[in-house]
Amino acid sequence: MQAVIGLLVMMLGASYGLETYCDGRQDGAQCFGPLGGTVVLQLMDRASERERYKLYKSSDKTTLILTVINNKIFNNAIKSRSLFNLSDGTFRVNNLSRTDSDEYPFEIRDNKGIKENRALRLTIQAPVSSVRLASECLSQGEKRVSCSSGGGDSPQYSWTLDGRSLTDTELLSVNTETNSITLKQHVSGAVACSVRNNVSRFCAPPTTISDSSTVGKESTVSINPRTNITSWNQTVTPLSEDDPWYITDHSLLVCGVRAAVVVFALIGIAFYFAWKNKDYKKAEGSAYRPEREHQDESVVMVEM
């Protein structure tokens, strides 16, 4: 259920729960409110019973928003989504929309007439909803890190390395169009990106960059098991006795020797049994001949 609600909020682009504060006690104050959220405008320190206050919308004062006389609220054109606090002089406006962006003149009168006349500018901005950080290793060993945000009006991007600002010795270039930076070859550490505008700020989880790291499309390193050749820099590392592929080669040799020994053993056994069989037949023949000679002699003696 929570996932469905979160999805609906993202689809609608709402930012309920976000709140900004603006001190409008100075003429020409620039105020910002989150789209769908709340802005708190500080119009005065507190309402006075001896003064009358009027808040208008638009510079020509065509729309009267708020009227306070003798510490009492007589008119509030947007009372369904706003609240004026007499004790601290703040005007809270909820459920902000794009149409709320405008200039708001504010008048303070006393018994002698207009005591003060000033105006504030309110601008409604969509807050940043998400940030995505991606990085890749370039052909010469430089690292390109890009940052993208979801939603948000007039986003501003900033970068840090291990929690501090990047220096000229670490930064090769900055591309404001693609919101990416290119780091020099020797740079390593945790790179983070934060995106902000006047109503919100969003930070992406840092990504770790090392001298030998390869990330993104360039990061896939394929190793040839025979020569250990890496596809991105074509460096060759000779095989050693500790190399697992080196051990595999010896294993194949041992298997071949063992197979040869088995074959020779089988041949030897075959020759042995053949020889035994021949010797047995020879012995059998020798035993048969004396019996026949004895029989012949018996026959001769009978005839005699």
Coordinates of C-alpha atoms in Angstrom, one line a residue:
M1 CA 0.0 0.0 0.0
Q2 CA 2.8 2.4 0.9
A3 CA 4.5 1.7 -2.5
V4 CA 1.3 2.5 -4.3
I5 CA 0.9 5.8 -2.4
G6 CA 4.5 6.7 -3.1
L7 CA 4.1 6.0 -6.8
L8 CA 1.0 8.2 -7.0
V9 CA 2.8 11.0 -5.3
M10 CA 5.7 10.8 -7.8
M11 CA 3.3 10.6 -10.7
L12 CA 1.4 13.7 -9.6
G13 CA 4.6 15.6 -8.9
A14 CA 3.3 16.6 -5.5
S15 CA 5.5 17.6 -2.6
Y16 CA 3.2 17.5 0.4
G17 CA 5.0 17.9 3.6
L18 CA 7.6 20.3 2.3
E19 CA 7.6 23.7 3.9
T20 CA 9.7 26.8 3.3
Y21 CA 10.0 30.0 5.3
C22 CA 10.5 33.6 4.0
D23 CA 11.0 36.8 5.8
G24 CA 8.8 39.3 4.0
R25 CA 9.4 42.2 6.4
Q26 CA 11.8 43.8 4.0
D27 CA 10.6 45.4 0.7
G28 CA 11.4 43.4 -2.3
A29 CA 11.9 40.1 -0.5
Q30 CA 12.3 37.1 -2.8
C31 CA 10.3 34.1 -1.5
F32 CA 10.0 30.5 -2.8
G33 CA 7.4 27.9 -2.1
P34 CA 7.4 24.2 -3.0
L35 CA 4.8 23.0 -5.5
G36 CA 2.1 21.2 -3.6
G37 CA 3.7 22.2 -0.3
T38 CA 3.6 25.1 2.2
V39 CA 5.2 28.5 2.5
V40 CA 5.3 30.6 5.7
L41 CA 5.5 34.3 5.0
Q42 CA 6.7 36.5 7.9
L43 CA 4.7 39.7 7.3
M44 CA 5.2 41.5 10.7
D45 CA 6.4 40.8 14.2
R46 CA 2.9 40.6 15.5
A47 CA -0.5 42.2 14.7
S48 CA -1.3 45.4 16.5
E49 CA -4.7 46.7 17.6
R50 CA -3.8 50.2 16.3
E51 CA -3.0 49.2 12.8
R52 CA -4.7 47.8 9.7
Y53 CA -3.1 45.3 7.3
K54 CA -3.9 44.4 3.7
L55 CA -2.2 41.8 1.5
Y56 CA -2.8 42.0 -2.2
K57 CA -1.9 39.7 -5.1
S58 CA -0.4 41.3 -8.3
S59 CA 1.4 44.6 -8.5
D60 CA -1.8 46.5 -9.4
K61 CA -3.5 45.3 -6.2
T62 CA -6.5 43.8 -8.2
T63 CA -7.0 40.9 -5.7
L64 CA -7.3 41.4 -2.0
I65 CA -6.0 38.3 -0.2
L66 CA -6.0 39.3 3.5
T67 CA -7.4 42.1 5.7
V68 CA -6.7 42.5 9.4
I69 CA -8.1 45.4 11.4
N70 CA -7.7 46.0 15.1
N71 CA -6.1 42.6 15.6
K72 CA -9.0 40.8 13.9
I73 CA -9.2 39.0 10.6
F74 CA -11.9 40.5 8.4
N75 CA -11.1 38.9 5.1
N76 CA -9.1 35.9 3.9
A77 CA -9.7 35.1 0.2
I78 CA -7.9 31.7 0.5
K79 CA -8.9 30.7 4.0
S80 CA -9.5 27.1 2.9
R81 CA -5.8 26.6 2.6
S82 CA -4.2 29.3 4.6
L83 CA -3.9 30.6 8.2
F84 CA -2.8 34.0 9.5
N85 CA -1.3 34.0 13.0
L86 CA -2.0 37.2 14.9
S87 CA 0.5 36.5 17.7
D88 CA 3.6 36.1 15.5
G89 CA 2.5 37.8 12.2
T90 CA 3.0 34.8 9.9
F91 CA 0.8 33.9 7.0
R92 CA 0.9 30.1 6.2
V93 CA -0.3 29.1 2.7
N94 CA -0.7 25.3 1.9
N95 CA -1.2 23.3 -1.2
L96 CA 0.7 25.8 -3.4
S97 CA 0.2 25.8 -7.1
R98 CA 1.9 27.5 -10.1
T99 CA -0.8 30.2 -10.0
D100 CA 0.5 31.4 -6.6
S101 CA 3.6 32.7 -8.2
D102 CA 3.2 36.5 -8.2
E103 CA 4.0 39.8 -6.5
Y104 CA 2.2 40.4 -3.2
P105 CA 2.0 44.1 -2.1
F106 CA 1.5 44.6 1.6
E107 CA 0.1 47.7 3.3
I108 CA 0.3 48.8 6.9
R109 CA -2.0 51.7 7.9
D110 CA -2.7 53.6 11.1
N111 CA -5.0 56.4 12.1
K112 CA -2.8 58.9 10.0
G113 CA -2.9 56.8 6.8
I114 CA -0.4 54.5 5.1
K115 CA 2.4 53.8 7.5
E116 CA 4.3 51.3 5.3
N117 CA 3.9 50.0 1.8
R118 CA 6.1 47.1 0.6
A119 CA 5.9 44.0 -1.6
L120 CA 7.4 40.6 -1.8
R121 CA 7.8 38.2 -4.8
L122 CA 6.6 34.6 -4.4
T123 CA 7.9 32.0 -6.8
I124 CA 6.6 28.4 -6.8
Q125 CA 9.1 25.7 -7.7
A126 CA 8.8 22.0 -8.1
P127 CA 11.2 20.3 -5.7
V128 CA 13.9 17.8 -6.6
S129 CA 12.4 14.2 -6.3
S130 CA 15.4 12.0 -7.0
V131 CA 19.1 12.0 -7.9
R132 CA 21.0 9.4 -9.9
L133 CA 24.8 9.2 -10.0
A134 CA 26.7 7.4 -12.8
S135 CA 30.4 7.1 -13.6
E136 CA 32.7 5.6 -16.2
C137 CA 36.4 5.2 -16.9
L138 CA 37.6 6.9 -20.1
S139 CA 40.3 5.5 -22.5
Q140 CA 43.1 7.5 -21.0
G141 CA 42.3 6.6 -17.4
E142 CA 40.2 9.7 -16.6
K143 CA 36.9 9.2 -14.8
R144 CA 33.7 10.9 -15.9
V145 CA 30.9 11.2 -13.3
S146 CA 27.4 12.4 -14.3
C147 CA 24.5 13.5 -12.1
S148 CA 20.9 13.6 -13.1
S149 CA 17.8 14.6 -11.1
G150 CA 14.1 13.8 -11.3
G151 CA 11.8 16.8 -11.4
G152 CA 12.8 20.0 -9.8
D153 CA 12.8 23.6 -11.3
S154 CA 16.2 25.3 -11.9
P155 CA 18.3 22.5 -10.3
Q156 CA 21.8 23.4 -9.2
Y157 CA 24.5 20.7 -9.0
S158 CA 27.5 20.5 -6.6
W159 CA 30.2 17.9 -6.2
T160 CA 32.4 16.7 -3.4
L161 CA 35.3 14.3 -3.0
D162 CA 35.5 12.5 0.4
G163 CA 33.2 15.2 1.8
R164 CA 35.2 18.2 0.5
S165 CA 35.1 20.4 -2.6
L166 CA 37.1 19.3 -5.6
T167 CA 40.3 21.2 -6.5
D168 CA 41.7 22.2 -9.8
T169 CA 44.4 19.6 -9.5
E170 CA 41.7 16.9 -9.3
L171 CA 39.2 18.3 -11.7
L172 CA 39.8 18.1 -15.4
S173 CA 36.6 19.6 -16.8
V174 CA 33.0 20.5 -15.9
N175 CA 30.1 20.2 -18.3
T176 CA 27.1 22.1 -17.2
E177 CA 24.9 20.9 -20.1
T178 CA 25.2 17.2 -19.2
N179 CA 25.8 17.9 -15.4
S180 CA 29.0 15.9 -15.5
I181 CA 32.6 16.3 -14.4
T182 CA 35.8 14.6 -15.6
L183 CA 38.4 13.7 -13.0
K184 CA 42.1 13.3 -13.6
Q185 CA 43.8 10.0 -13.7
H186 CA 45.3 10.0 -10.2
V187 CA 42.1 11.0 -8.4
S188 CA 40.5 8.4 -6.1
G189 CA 37.9 8.5 -3.3
A190 CA 34.2 8.8 -2.7
V191 CA 32.6 11.2 -5.2
A192 CA 29.1 12.6 -4.3
C193 CA 26.6 14.8 -6.0
S194 CA 23.9 17.0 -4.5
V195 CA 21.1 18.7 -6.4
R196 CA 19.2 21.6 -4.9
N197 CA 16.9 24.5 -5.8
N198 CA 15.2 27.1 -3.6
V199 CA 12.7 24.7 -2.1
S200 CA 14.5 21.4 -1.8
R201 CA 17.8 19.6 -1.7
F202 CA 18.6 16.0 -2.6
C203 CA 21.9 14.1 -2.3
A204 CA 22.9 11.0 -4.2
P205 CA 24.8 8.2 -2.4
P206 CA 28.6 8.6 -3.1
T207 CA 30.4 6.3 -5.6
T208 CA 33.9 5.2 -5.0
I209 CA 36.6 6.0 -7.6
S210 CA 40.0 4.5 -7.5
D211 CA 43.1 4.8 -9.7
S212 CA 42.6 1.3 -11.2
S213 CA 38.8 1.3 -11.1
T214 CA 36.8 0.9 -14.3
V215 CA 33.1 1.7 -14.1
G216 CA 30.2 2.2 -16.6
K217 CA 30.6 0.8 -20.1
E218 CA 34.3 1.1 -19.9
S219 CA 34.5 -0.8 -16.6
T220 CA 34.0 -4.3 -17.9
V221 CA 37.3 -6.0 -17.8
S222 CA 37.7 -9.2 -19.7
I223 CA 40.7 -11.3 -18.8
N224 CA 42.3 -13.8 -21.2
P225 CA 43.1 -16.9 -19.1
R226 CA 46.3 -17.7 -21.0
T227 CA 48.0 -14.3 -21.0
N228 CA 46.0 -12.2 -18.5
I229 CA 45.4 -9.4 -21.1
T230 CA 42.9 -6.8 -19.9
S231 CA 40.8 -5.4 -22.7
W232 CA 40.9 -1.7 -21.6
N233 CA 44.6 -1.1 -21.4
Q234 CA 46.2 -4.2 -23.1
T235 CA 48.8 -4.8 -20.4
V236 CA 50.3 -8.3 -20.2
T237 CA 51.1 -10.0 -16.9
P238 CA 53.3 -13.1 -17.2
L239 CA 52.1 -16.3 -15.6
S240 CA 53.7 -17.4 -12.4
E241 CA 53.7 -20.6 -10.3
D242 CA 51.1 -19.0 -8.0
D243 CA 48.8 -18.3 -10.9
P244 CA 45.7 -20.6 -10.9
W245 CA 46.0 -21.0 -14.6
Y246 CA 49.6 -22.2 -14.1
I247 CA 48.4 -24.8 -11.7
T248 CA 45.8 -25.9 -14.2
D249 CA 48.4 -26.6 -16.8
H250 CA 50.3 -28.9 -14.4
S251 CA 47.1 -30.7 -13.6
L252 CA 46.6 -31.5 -17.3
L253 CA 50.2 -32.8 -17.5
V254 CA 49.7 -35.0 -14.5
C255 CA 46.5 -36.4 -15.9
G256 CA 48.3 -37.3 -19.2
V257 CA 51.1 -39.1 -17.4
R258 CA 48.6 -41.1 -15.3
A259 CA 46.7 -42.1 -18.4
A260 CA 49.9 -43.3 -20.0
V261 CA 50.8 -45.3 -17.0
V262 CA 47.4 -47.0 -17.0
V263 CA 47.7 -47.9 -20.7
F264 CA 51.2 -49.4 -20.2
A265 CA 50.0 -51.3 -17.2
L266 CA 47.2 -52.8 -19.1
I267 CA 49.5 -53.8 -22.0
G268 CA 51.9 -55.4 -19.5
I269 CA 49.1 -57.3 -17.9
A270 CA 47.8 -58.5 -21.3
F271 CA 51.3 -59.8 -22.2
Y272 CA 51.7 -61.5 -18.8
F273 CA 48.4 -63.4 -19.2
A274 CA 49.2 -64.3 -22.8
W275 CA 52.6 -65.7 -21.7
K276 CA 51.0 -67.6 -18.8
N277 CA 48.5 -69.2 -21.2
K278 CA 51.2 -70.3 -23.6
D279 CA 53.2 -71.8 -20.8
Y280 CA 50.2 -73.7 -19.5
K281 CA 49.5 -75.2 -22.8
K282 CA 53.1 -76.3 -23.2
A283 CA 53.0 -78.0 -19.8
E284 CA 49.7 -79.7 -20.6
G285 CA 51.3 -81.1 -23.8
S286 CA 54.3 -82.5 -22.0
A287 CA 52.0 -84.4 -19.5
Y288 CA 49.9 -86.0 -22.3
R289 CA 52.8 -87.5 -24.3
P290 CA 54.2 -90.0 -21.6
E291 CA 50.7 -91.4 -21.1
R292 CA 50.4 -92.3 -24.8
E293 CA 53.9 -93.8 -24.9
H294 CA 53.0 -96.0 -21.9
Q295 CA 49.8 -97.1 -23.7
D296 CA 51.8 -98.0 -26.8
E297 CA 54.2 -100.1 -24.9
S298 CA 51.4 -102.0 -23.3
V299 CA 49.9 -102.8 -26.6
V300 CA 53.2 -104.1 -27.9
M301 CA 53.6 -106.4 -24.9
V302 CA 50.2 -107.9 -25.4
E303 CA 50.9 -108.8 -29.0
M304 CA 54.2 -110.3 -28.1

